[in-house]
mmCIF file of C-alpha atoms in Angstrom:
data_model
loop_
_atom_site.group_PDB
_atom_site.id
_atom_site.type_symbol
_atom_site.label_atom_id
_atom_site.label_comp_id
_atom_site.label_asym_id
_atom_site.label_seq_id
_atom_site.Cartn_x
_atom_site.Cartn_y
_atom_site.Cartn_z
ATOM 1 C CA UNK P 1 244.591 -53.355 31.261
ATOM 2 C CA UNK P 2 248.049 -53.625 29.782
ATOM 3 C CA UNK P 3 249.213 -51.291 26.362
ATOM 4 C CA UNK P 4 249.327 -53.884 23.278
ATOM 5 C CA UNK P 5 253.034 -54.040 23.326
ATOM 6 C CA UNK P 6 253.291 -55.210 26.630
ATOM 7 C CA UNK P 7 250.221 -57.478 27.116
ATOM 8 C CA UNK P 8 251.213 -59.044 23.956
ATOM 9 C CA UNK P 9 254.849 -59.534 25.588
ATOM 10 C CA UNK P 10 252.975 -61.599 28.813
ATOM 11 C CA UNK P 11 250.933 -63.808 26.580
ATOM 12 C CA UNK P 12 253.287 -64.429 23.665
ATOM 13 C CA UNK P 13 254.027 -67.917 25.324
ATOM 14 C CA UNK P 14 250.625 -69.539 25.840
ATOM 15 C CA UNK P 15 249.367 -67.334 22.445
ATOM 16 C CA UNK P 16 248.939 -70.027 20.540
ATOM 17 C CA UNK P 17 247.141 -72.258 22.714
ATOM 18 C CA UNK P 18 244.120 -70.021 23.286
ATOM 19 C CA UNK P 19 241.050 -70.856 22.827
ATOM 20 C CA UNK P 20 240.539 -67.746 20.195
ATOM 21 C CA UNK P 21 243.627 -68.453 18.184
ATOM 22 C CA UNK P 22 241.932 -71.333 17.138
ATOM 23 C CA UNK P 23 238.680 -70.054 16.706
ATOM 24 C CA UNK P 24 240.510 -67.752 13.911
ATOM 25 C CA UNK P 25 242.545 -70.768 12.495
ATOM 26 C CA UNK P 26 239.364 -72.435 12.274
ATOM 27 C CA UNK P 27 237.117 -69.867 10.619
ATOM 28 C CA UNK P 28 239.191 -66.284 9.604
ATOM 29 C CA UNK P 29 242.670 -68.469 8.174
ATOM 30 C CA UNK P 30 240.516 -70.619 5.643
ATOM 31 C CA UNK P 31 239.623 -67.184 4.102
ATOM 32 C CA UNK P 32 242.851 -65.604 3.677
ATOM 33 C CA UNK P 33 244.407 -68.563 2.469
ATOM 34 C CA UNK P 34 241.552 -68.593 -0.071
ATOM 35 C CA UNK P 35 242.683 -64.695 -0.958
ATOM 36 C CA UNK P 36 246.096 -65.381 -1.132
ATOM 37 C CA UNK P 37 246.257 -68.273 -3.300
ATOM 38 C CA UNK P 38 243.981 -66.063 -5.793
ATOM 39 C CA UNK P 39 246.809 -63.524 -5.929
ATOM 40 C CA UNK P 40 249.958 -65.312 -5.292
ATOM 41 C CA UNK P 41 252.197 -62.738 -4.194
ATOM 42 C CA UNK P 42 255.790 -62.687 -4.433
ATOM 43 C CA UNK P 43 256.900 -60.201 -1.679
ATOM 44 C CA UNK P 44 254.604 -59.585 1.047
ATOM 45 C CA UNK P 45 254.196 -57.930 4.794
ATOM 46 C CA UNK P 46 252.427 -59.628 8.026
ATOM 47 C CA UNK P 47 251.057 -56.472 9.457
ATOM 48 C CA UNK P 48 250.951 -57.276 13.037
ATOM 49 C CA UNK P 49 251.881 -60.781 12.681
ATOM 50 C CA UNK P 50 251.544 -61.945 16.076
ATOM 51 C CA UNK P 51 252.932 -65.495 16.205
ATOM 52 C CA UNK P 52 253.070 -65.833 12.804
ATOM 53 C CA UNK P 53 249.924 -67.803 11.108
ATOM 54 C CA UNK P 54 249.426 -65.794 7.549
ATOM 55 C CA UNK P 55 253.785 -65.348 7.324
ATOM 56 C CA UNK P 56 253.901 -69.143 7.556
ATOM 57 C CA UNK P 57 251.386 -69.193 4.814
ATOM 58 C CA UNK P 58 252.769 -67.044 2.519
ATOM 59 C CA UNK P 59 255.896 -68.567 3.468
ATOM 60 C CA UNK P 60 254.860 -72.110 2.571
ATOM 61 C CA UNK P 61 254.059 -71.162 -1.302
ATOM 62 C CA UNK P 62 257.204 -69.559 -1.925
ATOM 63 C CA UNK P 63 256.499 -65.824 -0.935
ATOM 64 C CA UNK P 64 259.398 -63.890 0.768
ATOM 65 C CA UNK P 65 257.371 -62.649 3.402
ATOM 66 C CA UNK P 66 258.754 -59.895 6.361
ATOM 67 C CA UNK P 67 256.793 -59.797 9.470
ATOM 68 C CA UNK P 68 256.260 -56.732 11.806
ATOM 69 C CA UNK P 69 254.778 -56.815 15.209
ATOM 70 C CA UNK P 70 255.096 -54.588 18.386
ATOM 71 C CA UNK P 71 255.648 -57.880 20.595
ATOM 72 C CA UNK P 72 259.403 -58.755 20.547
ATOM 73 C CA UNK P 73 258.234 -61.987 22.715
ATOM 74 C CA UNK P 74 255.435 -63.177 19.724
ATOM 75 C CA UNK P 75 257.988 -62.449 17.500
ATOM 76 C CA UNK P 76 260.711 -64.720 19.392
ATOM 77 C CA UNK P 77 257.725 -67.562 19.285
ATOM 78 C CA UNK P 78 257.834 -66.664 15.091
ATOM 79 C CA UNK P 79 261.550 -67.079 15.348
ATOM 80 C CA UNK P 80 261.172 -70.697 17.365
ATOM 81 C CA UNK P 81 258.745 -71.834 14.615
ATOM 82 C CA UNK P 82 261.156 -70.834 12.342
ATOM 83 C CA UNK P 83 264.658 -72.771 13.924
ATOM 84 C CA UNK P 84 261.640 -75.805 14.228
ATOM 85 C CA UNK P 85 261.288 -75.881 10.656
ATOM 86 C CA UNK P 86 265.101 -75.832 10.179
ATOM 87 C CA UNK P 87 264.522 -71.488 8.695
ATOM 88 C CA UNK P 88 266.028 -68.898 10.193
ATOM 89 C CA UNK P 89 266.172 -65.424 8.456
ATOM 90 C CA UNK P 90 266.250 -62.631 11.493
ATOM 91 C CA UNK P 91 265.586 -60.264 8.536
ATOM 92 C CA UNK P 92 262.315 -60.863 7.809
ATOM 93 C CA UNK P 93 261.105 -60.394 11.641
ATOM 94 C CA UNK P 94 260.827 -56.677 12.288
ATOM 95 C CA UNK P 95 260.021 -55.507 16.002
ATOM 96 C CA UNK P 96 258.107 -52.300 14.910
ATOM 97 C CA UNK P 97 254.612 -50.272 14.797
ATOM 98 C CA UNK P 98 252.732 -50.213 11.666
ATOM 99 C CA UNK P 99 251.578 -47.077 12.193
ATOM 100 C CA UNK P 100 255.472 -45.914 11.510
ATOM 101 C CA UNK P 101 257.382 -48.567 9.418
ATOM 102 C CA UNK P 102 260.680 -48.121 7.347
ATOM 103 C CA UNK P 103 260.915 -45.364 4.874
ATOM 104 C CA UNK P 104 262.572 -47.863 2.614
ATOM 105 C CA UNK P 105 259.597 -50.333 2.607
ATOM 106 C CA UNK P 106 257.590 -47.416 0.225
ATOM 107 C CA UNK P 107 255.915 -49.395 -2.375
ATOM 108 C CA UNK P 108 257.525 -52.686 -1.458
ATOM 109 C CA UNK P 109 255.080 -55.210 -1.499
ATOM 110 C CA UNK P 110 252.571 -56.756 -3.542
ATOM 111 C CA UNK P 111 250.303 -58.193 -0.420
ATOM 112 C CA UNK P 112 249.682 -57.095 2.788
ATOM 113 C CA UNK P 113 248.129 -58.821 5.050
ATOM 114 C CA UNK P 114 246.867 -57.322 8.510
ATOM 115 C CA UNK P 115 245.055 -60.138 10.668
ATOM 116 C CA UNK P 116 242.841 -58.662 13.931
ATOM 117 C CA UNK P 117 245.736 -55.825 14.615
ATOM 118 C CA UNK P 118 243.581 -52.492 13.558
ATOM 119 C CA UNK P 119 241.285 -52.912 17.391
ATOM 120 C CA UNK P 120 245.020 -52.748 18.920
ATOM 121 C CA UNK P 121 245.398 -48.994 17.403
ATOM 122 C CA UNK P 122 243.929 -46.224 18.505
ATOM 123 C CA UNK P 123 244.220 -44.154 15.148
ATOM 124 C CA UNK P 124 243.058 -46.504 12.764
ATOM 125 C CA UNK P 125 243.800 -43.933 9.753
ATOM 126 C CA UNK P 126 247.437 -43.517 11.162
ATOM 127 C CA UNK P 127 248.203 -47.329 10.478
ATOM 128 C CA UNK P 128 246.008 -47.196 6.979
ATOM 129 C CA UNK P 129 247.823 -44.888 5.704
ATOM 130 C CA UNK P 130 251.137 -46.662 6.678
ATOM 131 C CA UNK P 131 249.858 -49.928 4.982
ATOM 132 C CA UNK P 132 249.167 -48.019 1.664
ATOM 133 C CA UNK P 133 252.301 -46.492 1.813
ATOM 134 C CA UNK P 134 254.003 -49.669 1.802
ATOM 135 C CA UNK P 135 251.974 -51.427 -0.753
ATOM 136 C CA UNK P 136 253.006 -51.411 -4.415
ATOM 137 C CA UNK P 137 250.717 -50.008 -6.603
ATOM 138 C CA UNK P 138 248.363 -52.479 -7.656
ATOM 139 C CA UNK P 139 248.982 -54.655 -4.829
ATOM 140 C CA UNK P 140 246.488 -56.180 -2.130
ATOM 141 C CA UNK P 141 245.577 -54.993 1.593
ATOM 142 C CA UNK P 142 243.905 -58.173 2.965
ATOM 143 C CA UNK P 143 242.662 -56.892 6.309
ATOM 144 C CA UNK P 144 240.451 -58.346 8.869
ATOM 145 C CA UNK P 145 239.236 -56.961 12.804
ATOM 146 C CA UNK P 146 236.843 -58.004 15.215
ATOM 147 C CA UNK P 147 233.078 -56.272 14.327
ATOM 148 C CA UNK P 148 232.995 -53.431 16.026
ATOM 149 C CA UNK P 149 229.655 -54.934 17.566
ATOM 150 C CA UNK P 150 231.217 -57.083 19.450
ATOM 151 C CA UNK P 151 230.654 -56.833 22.947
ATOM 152 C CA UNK P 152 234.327 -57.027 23.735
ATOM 153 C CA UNK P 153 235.901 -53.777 25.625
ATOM 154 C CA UNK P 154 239.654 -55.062 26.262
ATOM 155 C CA UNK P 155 241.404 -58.095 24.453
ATOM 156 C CA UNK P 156 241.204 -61.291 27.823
ATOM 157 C CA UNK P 157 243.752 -64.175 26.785
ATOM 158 C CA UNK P 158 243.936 -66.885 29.379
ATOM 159 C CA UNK P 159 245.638 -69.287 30.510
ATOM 160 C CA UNK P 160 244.363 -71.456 33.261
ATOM 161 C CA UNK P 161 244.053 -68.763 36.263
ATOM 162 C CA UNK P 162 246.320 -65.839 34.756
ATOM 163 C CA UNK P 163 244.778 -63.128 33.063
ATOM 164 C CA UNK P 164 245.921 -60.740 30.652
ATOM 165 C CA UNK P 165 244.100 -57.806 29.681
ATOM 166 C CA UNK P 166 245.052 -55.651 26.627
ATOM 167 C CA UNK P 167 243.446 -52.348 25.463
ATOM 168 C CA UNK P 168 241.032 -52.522 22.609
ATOM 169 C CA UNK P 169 239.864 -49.740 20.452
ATOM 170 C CA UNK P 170 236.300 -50.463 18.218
ATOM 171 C CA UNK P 171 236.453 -48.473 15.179
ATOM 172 C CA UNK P 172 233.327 -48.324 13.027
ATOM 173 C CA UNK P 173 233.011 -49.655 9.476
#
């Protein structure tokens, strides 16, 4: 069972294709597009972006959006979307924890979005606190994790015969 940084690294290039991911795009992404649209942000933070779903989002009605994630390899597949769609702005892709971002990102969005990333962190107050630190006042957390419920004990993406496990943490309500 691989550390979320590295598992993340091994699946980053079949992310996209598994059979979760579009479980999520399918059920979870209909929701926080709802959410966004109803605040319209103008500066916002992918928590955890992963491959980039809700920073293409925010992207696509005009929000300047920075994405963080501890996977430089599902942030290289965010920065191939990006040269696909004729962007490139190595800026707003951030290899980093959220449980310890920039000093200089205090108070510097209006949205923050954090997508399935708080079961990845073992102190879920640590990363909390970060994402209130960084939001403006008055702004918007939009956060979302697998129930705690769930039978799941480790993250499994596949693809086809190889296997990669990542720690999970459950953290109650």
């Amino acid at each position: 069972v691989f550390a979320p940084e590295e598992g993340y690294d091994l699946a980053s290039s079949w992310y996209d294709s598994w059979h979760w991911t579009d479980f999520w795009r399918h059920n979870e992404l209909p929701i926080g597009r709802q959410m966004i649209n109803k605040l319209r942000p103008e500066c916002a933070l992918d928590a955890g972006s992963g491959t980039g779903v809700y920073r293409h989002e925010l992207q696509s009605m005009g929000c300047k959006t920075i994405a963080i994630d501890i996977s430089c390899k599902m942030l290289a597949v965010q920065a191939g979307k990006d040269a696909s769609r004729g962007l490139h702005d190595p800026r707003s892709l951030v290899h980093g924890d959220i449980q310890e971002m920039p000093e200089n990102w205090s108070g510097a969005f209006d949205c923050v979005v954090c997508a399935r990333v708080l079961s990845q962190i073992q102190d879920c107050r640590r990363a909390l606190a970060e994402l209130s630190r960084v939001l403006r006042k008055g702004g918007h957390l939009i956060l979302t994790d697998v129930d705690p419920s769930h039978p799941y004990t480790h993250v499994r993406i596949t693809n086809g015969s190889f296997q990669v496990r990542i720690r999970a943490t459950k953290h109650t309500h």
